[in-house]
Coordinates of C-alpha atoms in Angstrom, one line a residue:
X120 CA -25.6 -144.6 45.3
X121 CA -27.6 -142.3 42.9
X122 CA -30.8 -140.9 44.2
X123 CA -33.0 -138.4 42.5
X124 CA -34.7 -135.5 44.4
X125 CA -38.4 -136.0 45.1
X126 CA -40.4 -132.8 45.8
X127 CA -44.1 -132.7 46.2
X128 CA -44.2 -129.9 43.8
X129 CA -47.5 -128.6 42.4
X130 CA -47.7 -127.4 38.8
X131 CA -47.3 -123.7 38.5
X132 CA -51.0 -123.0 37.9
X133 CA -51.8 -124.5 41.2
X134 CA -49.8 -122.1 43.3
X135 CA -52.2 -120.3 45.6
X136 CA -50.4 -116.9 46.1
X137 CA -52.1 -113.8 44.8
X138 CA -51.0 -110.3 43.9
X139 CA -47.4 -111.3 43.7
X140 CA -45.1 -110.1 41.0
X141 CA -41.5 -111.0 40.1
X142 CA -40.6 -108.1 37.9
X143 CA -42.3 -104.6 37.8
X144 CA -42.2 -103.2 34.3
X145 CA -42.4 -99.4 34.3
X146 CA -45.2 -97.9 32.2
X147 CA -44.3 -95.2 29.8
X148 CA -47.3 -92.8 29.7
X149 CA -46.0 -91.1 26.5
X150 CA -45.9 -94.4 24.5
X151 CA -49.1 -95.6 26.1
X152 CA -51.0 -92.5 25.0
X153 CA -49.7 -92.9 21.4
X154 CA -51.0 -96.4 21.1
X155 CA -54.8 -96.6 20.5
X156 CA -56.1 -100.1 19.8
X157 CA -59.8 -100.6 19.5
X158 CA -60.7 -104.2 20.3
X159 CA -64.3 -105.2 19.4
X160 CA -66.4 -105.9 22.4
X161 CA -67.3 -109.4 21.2
X162 CA -63.7 -110.6 21.3
X163 CA -62.8 -108.8 24.6
X164 CA -62.0 -111.2 27.5
X165 CA -64.7 -111.2 30.2
X166 CA -62.6 -112.7 33.0
X167 CA -59.2 -112.2 34.5
X168 CA -56.2 -114.1 32.9
X169 CA -55.5 -117.3 34.9
X170 CA -51.7 -116.6 35.0
X171 CA -49.8 -117.7 38.1
X172 CA -49.1 -114.8 40.4
X173 CA -45.7 -115.5 42.0
X174 CA -42.6 -113.7 43.2
X175 CA -39.2 -114.2 41.6
X176 CA -38.1 -116.3 44.5
X177 CA -41.1 -118.7 44.2
X178 CA -40.5 -119.0 40.4
X179 CA -36.8 -119.8 40.9
X180 CA -37.5 -122.4 43.6
X181 CA -40.3 -124.0 41.5
X182 CA -38.2 -124.5 38.4
X183 CA -35.1 -125.5 40.4
X184 CA -37.0 -128.2 42.2
X185 CA -38.4 -129.5 38.9
X186 CA -34.9 -129.5 37.4
X187 CA -33.8 -131.7 40.3
X188 CA -36.5 -134.2 39.4
X189 CA -35.4 -134.3 35.8
X190 CA -32.5 -136.0 34.0
X191 CA -30.2 -134.6 31.3
X192 CA -26.8 -135.1 29.8
X193 CA -25.5 -132.5 32.3
X194 CA -26.2 -135.0 35.0
X195 CA -25.3 -138.3 33.5
X196 CA -24.9 -140.5 30.4
X197 CA -27.9 -140.7 28.1
X198 CA -27.2 -143.8 25.9
X199 CA -30.4 -143.3 23.8
X200 CA -29.6 -145.1 20.6
X201 CA -30.1 -143.3 17.3
X202 CA -30.7 -140.0 19.2
X203 CA -27.0 -139.0 19.7
X204 CA -27.5 -137.4 23.1
X205 CA -24.0 -135.9 23.2
X206 CA -22.9 -133.1 25.5
X207 CA -23.7 -129.5 24.2
X208 CA -20.9 -127.1 25.0
X209 CA -22.2 -124.2 27.1
X210 CA -20.5 -121.6 24.8
X211 CA -23.3 -122.3 22.4
X212 CA -25.7 -120.4 24.6
X213 CA -23.7 -117.2 24.1
X214 CA -23.9 -117.7 20.3
X215 CA -27.6 -117.8 20.5
X216 CA -27.5 -114.2 21.8
X217 CA -26.3 -113.1 18.4
X218 CA -29.8 -113.6 16.9
X219 CA -32.0 -112.8 19.9
X220 CA -32.8 -109.3 18.8
X221 CA -33.2 -110.0 15.0
X222 CA -36.8 -110.0 13.7
X223 CA -37.6 -112.2 10.7
X224 CA -39.4 -109.4 9.0
X225 CA -36.8 -106.7 9.3
X226 CA -34.9 -105.4 6.2
X227 CA -32.2 -107.9 5.2
X228 CA -29.7 -105.0 4.8
X229 CA -29.7 -104.7 8.6
X230 CA -29.1 -108.4 9.2
X231 CA -26.2 -109.2 6.9
X232 CA -24.2 -110.7 9.7
X233 CA -26.9 -113.3 10.5
X234 CA -27.2 -114.1 6.8
X235 CA -23.5 -114.6 6.5
X236 CA -23.7 -117.1 9.4
X237 CA -26.5 -119.0 7.6
X238 CA -24.6 -118.9 4.3
X239 CA -21.4 -120.3 5.8
X240 CA -23.4 -123.0 7.5
X241 CA -25.0 -124.0 4.2
X242 CA -21.5 -124.4 2.8
X243 CA -20.1 -126.3 5.8
X244 CA -23.0 -128.8 6.0
X245 CA -22.9 -129.3 2.3
X246 CA -19.1 -130.0 2.5
X247 CA -19.6 -132.4 5.4
X248 CA -22.3 -134.4 3.6
X249 CA -20.9 -134.2 0.1
X250 CA -23.9 -132.3 -1.3
X251 CA -24.0 -129.1 -3.5
X252 CA -26.3 -127.0 -1.3
X253 CA -28.5 -127.0 1.8
X254 CA -31.6 -125.3 3.2
X255 CA -32.2 -124.7 6.9
X256 CA -35.9 -124.0 6.3
X257 CA -36.9 -127.4 7.8
X258 CA -37.4 -127.0 11.6
X259 CA -36.2 -130.5 12.5
X260 CA -35.3 -134.0 11.3
X261 CA -38.7 -135.4 10.4
X262 CA -39.5 -132.3 8.5
X263 CA -36.3 -132.7 6.6
X264 CA -37.4 -136.2 5.7
X265 CA -40.7 -135.0 4.4
X266 CA -39.0 -132.3 2.5
X267 CA -36.7 -134.8 0.9
X268 CA -39.6 -137.1 -0.1
X269 CA -41.5 -134.1 -1.5
X270 CA -38.4 -133.1 -3.5
X271 CA -38.2 -136.6 -4.9
X272 CA -41.9 -136.5 -5.8
X273 CA -41.7 -133.2 -7.6
X274 CA -38.5 -134.3 -9.3
X275 CA -40.2 -137.3 -10.9
X276 CA -43.4 -135.4 -11.7
X277 CA -41.4 -132.8 -13.6
X278 CA -40.1 -135.6 -15.7
X279 CA -43.7 -136.9 -16.3
X280 CA -42.9 -140.0 -14.3
X281 CA -45.7 -141.3 -12.1
X282 CA -43.8 -143.2 -9.5
X283 CA -45.8 -144.6 -6.7
X284 CA -43.5 -146.6 -4.4
X285 CA -40.9 -145.6 -1.8
X286 CA -38.4 -148.2 -0.5
X287 CA -37.3 -148.2 3.2
X288 CA -35.2 -150.6 5.1
X289 CA -36.9 -152.8 7.7
X290 CA -34.4 -151.3 10.2
X291 CA -35.5 -147.8 9.3
X292 CA -36.7 -145.1 11.7
X293 CA -40.4 -145.0 11.9
X294 CA -40.4 -141.5 10.4
X295 CA -39.1 -142.8 7.1
X296 CA -42.3 -144.8 6.2
X297 CA -44.4 -142.1 7.8
X298 CA -42.9 -139.3 5.6
X299 CA -43.2 -141.5 2.5
X300 CA -46.9 -142.2 3.3
X301 CA -47.6 -138.5 3.9
X302 CA -46.3 -137.8 0.4
X303 CA -48.7 -140.3 -1.0
X304 CA -46.3 -143.2 -1.6
X305 CA -46.8 -146.9 -1.1
X306 CA -44.1 -148.0 1.3
X307 CA -42.1 -151.1 0.4
X308 CA -39.9 -152.6 3.1
X309 CA -36.5 -154.0 2.1
X310 CA -35.5 -157.0 4.3
X311 CA -32.2 -157.2 6.2
X312 CA -29.9 -160.1 5.4
X313 CA -28.1 -162.5 7.7
X314 CA -25.3 -159.9 8.2
X315 CA -27.6 -157.1 9.4
X316 CA -27.4 -155.3 6.0
X317 CA -29.7 -154.5 3.1
X318 CA -30.4 -157.7 1.2
X319 CA -29.2 -156.9 -2.3
X320 CA -31.0 -159.8 -3.9
X321 CA -34.3 -158.7 -2.6
X322 CA -33.5 -155.1 -3.5
X323 CA -32.8 -156.0 -7.1
X324 CA -36.1 -157.9 -7.3
X325 CA -38.3 -155.1 -6.1
X326 CA -36.8 -152.0 -7.8
X327 CA -38.7 -151.2 -10.9
X328 CA -40.2 -148.3 -12.9
X329 CA -42.6 -147.5 -10.0
X330 CA -39.7 -146.9 -7.5
X331 CA -39.4 -143.3 -6.6
X332 CA -36.5 -143.8 -4.3
X333 CA -34.9 -145.6 -1.4
X334 CA -34.7 -144.0 2.1
X335 CA -31.7 -145.4 3.9
X336 CA -29.4 -144.5 6.8
X337 CA -25.8 -145.5 6.9
X338 CA -24.6 -146.7 9.4
X339 CA -27.9 -148.4 9.8
X340 CA -29.9 -148.6 13.1
X341 CA -28.0 -151.7 14.1
X342 CA -24.8 -149.6 14.0
X343 CA -23.5 -151.4 11.0
X344 CA -22.0 -149.7 8.0
X345 CA -23.8 -150.7 4.7
X346 CA -20.7 -152.0 3.0
X347 CA -22.5 -152.5 -0.3
X348 CA -23.7 -148.9 -0.5
X349 CA -22.1 -148.3 -3.9
X350 CA -23.9 -151.3 -5.3
X351 CA -27.2 -150.2 -3.7
X352 CA -26.7 -146.7 -5.3
X353 CA -26.1 -148.3 -8.7
X354 CA -29.3 -150.4 -8.4
X355 CA -31.4 -147.4 -7.5
X356 CA -29.9 -145.1 -10.1
X357 CA -30.1 -147.6 -12.9
X358 CA -33.9 -147.3 -12.6
X359 CA -33.6 -143.5 -12.2
X360 CA -34.6 -143.6 -8.6
X361 CA -33.4 -141.2 -5.9
X362 CA -31.2 -142.4 -3.0
X363 CA -32.2 -140.6 0.2
X364 CA -30.0 -140.4 3.3
X365 CA -31.6 -140.3 6.7
X366 CA -29.0 -138.2 8.7
X367 CA -30.0 -139.6 12.1
X368 CA -26.9 -141.7 12.2
X369 CA -24.5 -139.2 10.6
X370 CA -22.5 -139.1 13.9
X371 CA -21.0 -142.5 13.1
X372 CA -19.2 -141.3 10.0
X373 CA -18.8 -137.6 10.5
X374 CA -15.4 -136.5 9.4
X375 CA -14.6 -139.9 7.9
X376 CA -17.0 -140.5 5.1
X377 CA -19.7 -138.4 3.2
X378 CA -23.1 -139.6 2.0
X379 CA -22.6 -137.8 -1.2
X380 CA -19.6 -139.8 -2.0
X381 CA -21.6 -143.0 -1.4
X382 CA -24.1 -142.1 -4.1
X383 CA -26.8 -140.4 -2.0
X384 CA -28.7 -137.7 -3.8
X385 CA -30.6 -136.0 -0.9
X386 CA -29.5 -135.8 2.8
X387 CA -31.3 -134.5 5.9
X388 CA -29.2 -133.6 8.9
X389 CA -30.4 -133.3 12.5
X390 CA -28.4 -130.4 13.9
X391 CA -29.8 -131.3 17.3
X392 CA -28.0 -134.6 17.1
X393 CA -24.8 -134.5 15.1
X394 CA -24.0 -130.8 15.7
X395 CA -24.7 -130.7 19.4
X396 CA -27.8 -128.5 19.5
X397 CA -30.0 -129.4 22.4
X398 CA -32.8 -131.9 21.6
X399 CA -36.2 -130.3 21.7
X400 CA -38.3 -133.2 22.9
X401 CA -40.8 -132.1 20.2
X402 CA -39.8 -128.5 20.5
X403 CA -37.0 -126.5 19.0
X404 CA -34.8 -128.9 17.2
X405 CA -33.1 -127.8 14.0
X406 CA -32.5 -129.5 10.7
X407 CA -31.0 -129.1 7.3
X408 CA -32.0 -130.6 4.0
X409 CA -29.3 -130.9 1.4
X410 CA -29.1 -132.1 -2.2
X411 CA -26.7 -132.4 -5.1
X412 CA -27.0 -132.0 -8.9
X413 CA -30.4 -131.3 -10.4
X414 CA -32.1 -132.1 -7.1
X415 CA -30.6 -129.1 -5.4
X416 CA -33.0 -127.0 -7.5
X417 CA -35.9 -128.5 -5.5
X418 CA -34.7 -127.4 -2.0
X419 CA -37.1 -125.5 0.2
X420 CA -36.7 -121.8 0.1
X421 CA -35.2 -119.4 1.1
X422 CA -31.6 -120.3 0.8
X423 CA -28.8 -117.7 1.1
X424 CA -26.5 -116.6 -1.7
X425 CA -23.7 -114.1 -1.8
X426 CA -24.6 -111.8 -4.7
X427 CA -22.0 -109.1 -5.4
X428 CA -20.9 -109.1 -1.8
X429 CA -24.4 -108.9 -0.4
X430 CA -26.2 -111.8 1.2
X431 CA -29.7 -112.4 -0.3
X432 CA -32.6 -114.8 0.2
X433 CA -33.0 -116.8 -3.0
X434 CA -35.7 -119.3 -4.1
X435 CA -34.3 -122.3 -6.0
X436 CA -35.8 -122.6 -9.5
X437 CA -37.9 -125.7 -8.8
X438 CA -38.3 -125.3 -5.1
X439 CA -41.0 -127.4 -3.3
X440 CA -41.8 -124.3 -1.3
X441 CA -41.5 -123.8 2.4
X442 CA -41.7 -126.4 5.2
X443 CA -42.2 -123.8 8.0
X444 CA -42.4 -120.1 8.5
X445 CA -39.4 -117.8 7.7
X446 CA -35.9 -119.2 7.7
X447 CA -35.8 -122.2 10.1
X448 CA -34.7 -122.3 13.7
X449 CA -32.0 -119.6 13.4
X450 CA -31.0 -119.6 17.1
X451 CA -30.2 -123.3 16.9
X452 CA -28.4 -122.9 13.6
X453 CA -26.2 -120.4 15.4
X454 CA -25.6 -122.9 18.2
X455 CA -24.4 -125.5 15.6
X456 CA -22.3 -122.8 14.0
X457 CA -20.4 -122.2 17.2
X458 CA -20.1 -126.0 17.7
X459 CA -18.4 -126.4 14.3
X460 CA -16.2 -123.4 14.9
X461 CA -15.2 -124.6 18.3
X462 CA -14.4 -128.1 17.0
X463 CA -12.5 -127.0 13.9
X464 CA -11.8 -129.3 11.0
X465 CA -9.5 -131.5 13.1
X466 CA -12.1 -131.8 15.8
X467 CA -14.9 -132.6 13.4
X468 CA -12.8 -135.3 11.8
X469 CA -12.6 -137.1 15.1
X470 CA -16.3 -137.3 15.8
X471 CA -17.0 -140.4 13.8
X472 CA -13.8 -142.1 15.0
X473 CA -14.3 -141.4 18.7
X474 CA -18.0 -142.3 18.7
X475 CA -17.1 -145.6 16.9
X476 CA -14.3 -146.3 19.4
X477 CA -16.6 -145.7 22.4
X478 CA -19.2 -148.1 21.0
X479 CA -16.8 -150.9 20.3
X480 CA -15.1 -150.4 23.7
X481 CA -18.5 -151.0 25.3
X482 CA -19.1 -154.1 23.2
X483 CA -15.8 -155.5 24.4
X484 CA -16.6 -154.7 28.0
X485 CA -20.0 -156.4 27.8
X486 CA -18.8 -159.5 25.8
X487 CA -19.9 -162.8 27.3
X488 CA -22.4 -161.3 29.8
X489 CA -24.9 -164.0 30.7
X490 CA -28.4 -163.3 29.2
X491 CA -27.3 -160.7 26.7
X492 CA -26.4 -161.4 23.1
X493 CA -25.0 -159.3 20.2
X494 CA -27.0 -160.1 17.0
X495 CA -25.1 -160.0 13.7
X496 CA -21.9 -160.4 15.7
X497 CA -18.4 -160.5 14.2
X498 CA -18.7 -157.0 12.7
X499 CA -17.5 -153.8 14.2
X500 CA -20.2 -151.2 15.0
X501 CA -20.1 -147.5 14.3
X502 CA -21.8 -145.0 16.6
X503 CA -24.3 -147.4 18.3
X504 CA -24.9 -151.1 19.1
X505 CA -28.1 -153.1 19.6
X506 CA -28.0 -156.0 22.1
X507 CA -30.7 -158.5 22.7
X508 CA -31.8 -159.7 26.2
X509 CA -34.1 -162.3 24.8
X510 CA -32.1 -165.0 26.6
X511 CA -32.5 -163.1 29.9
X512 CA -36.3 -162.9 29.4
X513 CA -36.5 -166.6 28.6
X514 CA -34.4 -167.5 31.7
X515 CA -35.8 -165.0 34.3
X516 CA -38.8 -163.2 32.9
X517 CA -36.9 -159.9 33.0
X518 CA -37.4 -157.9 29.8
X519 CA -35.6 -155.1 28.0
X520 CA -38.1 -152.8 29.5
X521 CA -37.1 -154.0 33.0
X522 CA -33.4 -153.6 32.3
X523 CA -34.0 -150.0 31.1
X524 CA -35.9 -149.2 34.4
X525 CA -33.1 -150.7 36.4
X526 CA -30.5 -148.5 34.7
X527 CA -32.3 -145.5 36.0
X528 CA -31.6 -146.6 39.5
X529 CA -27.9 -146.7 38.7
X530 CA -27.8 -143.1 37.5
X531 CA -28.1 -143.6 33.7
X532 CA -30.8 -142.7 31.3
X533 CA -32.6 -145.6 29.7
X534 CA -31.4 -146.7 26.2
X535 CA -33.7 -147.0 23.3
X536 CA -35.7 -150.3 23.7
X537 CA -37.5 -152.6 21.3
X538 CA -35.9 -150.9 18.2
X539 CA -35.2 -151.9 15.6
X540 CA -38.1 -154.3 15.6
X541 CA -36.1 -157.0 13.9
X542 CA -34.2 -157.6 17.1
X543 CA -36.2 -159.2 19.9
X544 CA -35.9 -157.6 23.4
X545 CA -33.6 -154.9 21.9
X546 CA -31.4 -152.5 23.9
X547 CA -30.0 -149.9 21.5
X548 CA -27.1 -148.1 23.1
X549 CA -25.3 -145.0 21.7
X550 CA -22.3 -143.8 23.9
X551 CA -21.3 -140.8 21.7
X552 CA -17.8 -139.4 21.5
X553 CA -18.3 -137.1 24.5
X554 CA -18.5 -139.7 27.3
X555 CA -15.1 -140.4 29.1
X556 CA -13.8 -143.9 29.5
X557 CA -14.6 -144.0 33.2
X558 CA -18.3 -143.3 32.5
X559 CA -18.3 -146.1 29.9
X560 CA -16.8 -148.4 32.4
X561 CA -19.4 -147.5 35.0
X562 CA -22.2 -148.0 32.4
X563 CA -20.9 -151.4 31.5
X564 CA -20.6 -152.4 35.2
X565 CA -24.1 -151.2 35.8
X566 CA -25.5 -153.4 33.0
X567 CA -23.5 -156.4 34.2
X568 CA -24.8 -155.8 37.8
X569 CA -28.4 -155.6 36.5
X570 CA -28.2 -158.9 34.6
X571 CA -26.5 -160.6 37.6
X572 CA -29.2 -159.3 39.9
X573 CA -31.9 -160.5 37.4
X574 CA -30.7 -164.1 37.8
X575 CA -30.2 -163.9 41.5
X576 CA -33.1 -161.7 42.6
X577 CA -35.4 -160.9 39.7
X578 CA -38.0 -159.2 42.0
X579 CA -35.5 -156.4 42.7
X580 CA -35.3 -155.6 38.9
X581 CA -39.0 -156.0 38.4
X582 CA -39.7 -153.4 41.1
X583 CA -37.2 -150.8 39.8
X584 CA -36.7 -147.9 39.6
X585 CA -36.4 -147.4 43.4
X586 CA -34.3 -144.2 43.3
X587 CA -36.2 -141.9 41.0
X588 CA -38.6 -139.2 41.9
X589 CA -41.4 -141.1 40.0
X590 CA -41.4 -144.9 40.4
X591 CA -42.6 -147.3 37.8
X592 CA -45.8 -146.2 36.1
X593 CA -48.9 -148.2 35.4
X594 CA -48.3 -148.4 31.6
X595 CA -52.0 -148.9 30.9
X596 CA -53.1 -145.9 33.0
X597 CA -50.3 -143.8 31.6
X598 CA -51.5 -144.4 28.1
X599 CA -55.2 -145.0 28.3
X600 CA -57.4 -142.2 26.8
X601 CA -59.5 -141.8 30.0
X602 CA -56.5 -141.3 32.2
X603 CA -53.6 -139.9 30.2
X604 CA -53.1 -136.3 31.1
X605 CA -50.7 -134.6 28.7
X606 CA -51.5 -131.0 29.6
X607 CA -52.7 -128.8 32.5
X608 CA -55.8 -127.9 30.5
X609 CA -56.7 -131.6 30.2
X610 CA -56.3 -132.0 34.0
X611 CA -58.4 -128.9 34.6
X612 CA -61.2 -129.9 32.3
X613 CA -61.1 -133.5 33.7
X614 CA -61.4 -132.2 37.3
X615 CA -64.4 -130.1 36.1
X616 CA -65.9 -133.3 34.6
X617 CA -66.0 -131.6 31.2
X618 CA -64.0 -134.3 29.4
X619 CA -63.2 -137.9 29.9
X620 CA -61.7 -139.7 27.0
X621 CA -59.0 -138.0 24.9
X622 CA -59.7 -138.4 21.2

């Protein structure tokens, strides 16, 4: 039986201790006397900083307790579909130390080793995706998408073409239409056919002189490989459109096939998915944006080039500019660098194969389970699979949301639910290549047990989770503007009756 720790732990700002200090930093009077900073009176702080005052022991216990109420891939399987929550080898943390003491403004002659690392990564990711060059200037995947769309826009503008429409599949990640809309495009959805793939007849009808490009991921979010990708590429290119590859699902083909060989022109890669960099949860992810042919001239700058044996920052001739400050998330790029080095060519070539094997093993284990169906069946999946529990809901009232909560009680993170929206009561499961067979067996058994319990005793599932530090939340209260509390500052201001609704 899995049970999560449950501490009545206050947030760190609510600790009551005073005048406690974890580390005493010695003052250097000589340096102190050399530094004279005149701060204008009008911007000087009038009150003491409200920093917590705690000893090292209190800090260690606080964060250890919080970690015991959290869940990560180091504790158990995280089958979050389309997120590729694979295990991150711990050696990567040592690699990060290589760049800890490098400042982005220091002379590049003193950081040639770091630039060589970035240069080699550009080459490796370009080789893995079939592109000509890459830029790591994008800080994460969604930024990479926006960069790709902006490259497409400038590409057409430079040819005096006013293209106003961007195509996305109806199974696309939500960031695809969002990125297209941010760039000023009208978003046109392309319907999925009866096989779960892009409907070619519809695609042929809607592509025209206004089409800037098509944003597509392959394998798609149903885990299915777009077997007509070469035909799709031909349709888009016949009208001088750009075929954009959403790299969210690259794990399913890594080492086996390359987007560039399928006809894609631009590719974004999530290093924090495919190349085992920790996910940031909105924080420090890492991405790459890659392109081939003429489009490589539009990459964000800087990129790294080896000029006469010296590594230099270079701005591509038609670059769209920068997507963030400096050179991207260099520490996470270093992590991905060590991952690729550790895996080697042979290891990388097994990623797509093993993740595909894990997915289809799970499908076999779950075949015929009452209440759960596999839409678009009869086709092997790649890195992930989407089941529907619509029949379970019709029979018992138990939804995909309830099944996800019940999985928490059995020691597994919840899968992605209700996505893609074309599958009712969807459970999107991605096993990844790093989970052992025994864990896949346990996960399949847990799902079977949940569905059997749902038919025998639905109340038990409806009241789950029972074993987590936080039980099921009131979804309205957790999301309503007058009660949602995303930060300590919001809590503080609300306690002081200074704010109510979040706007």
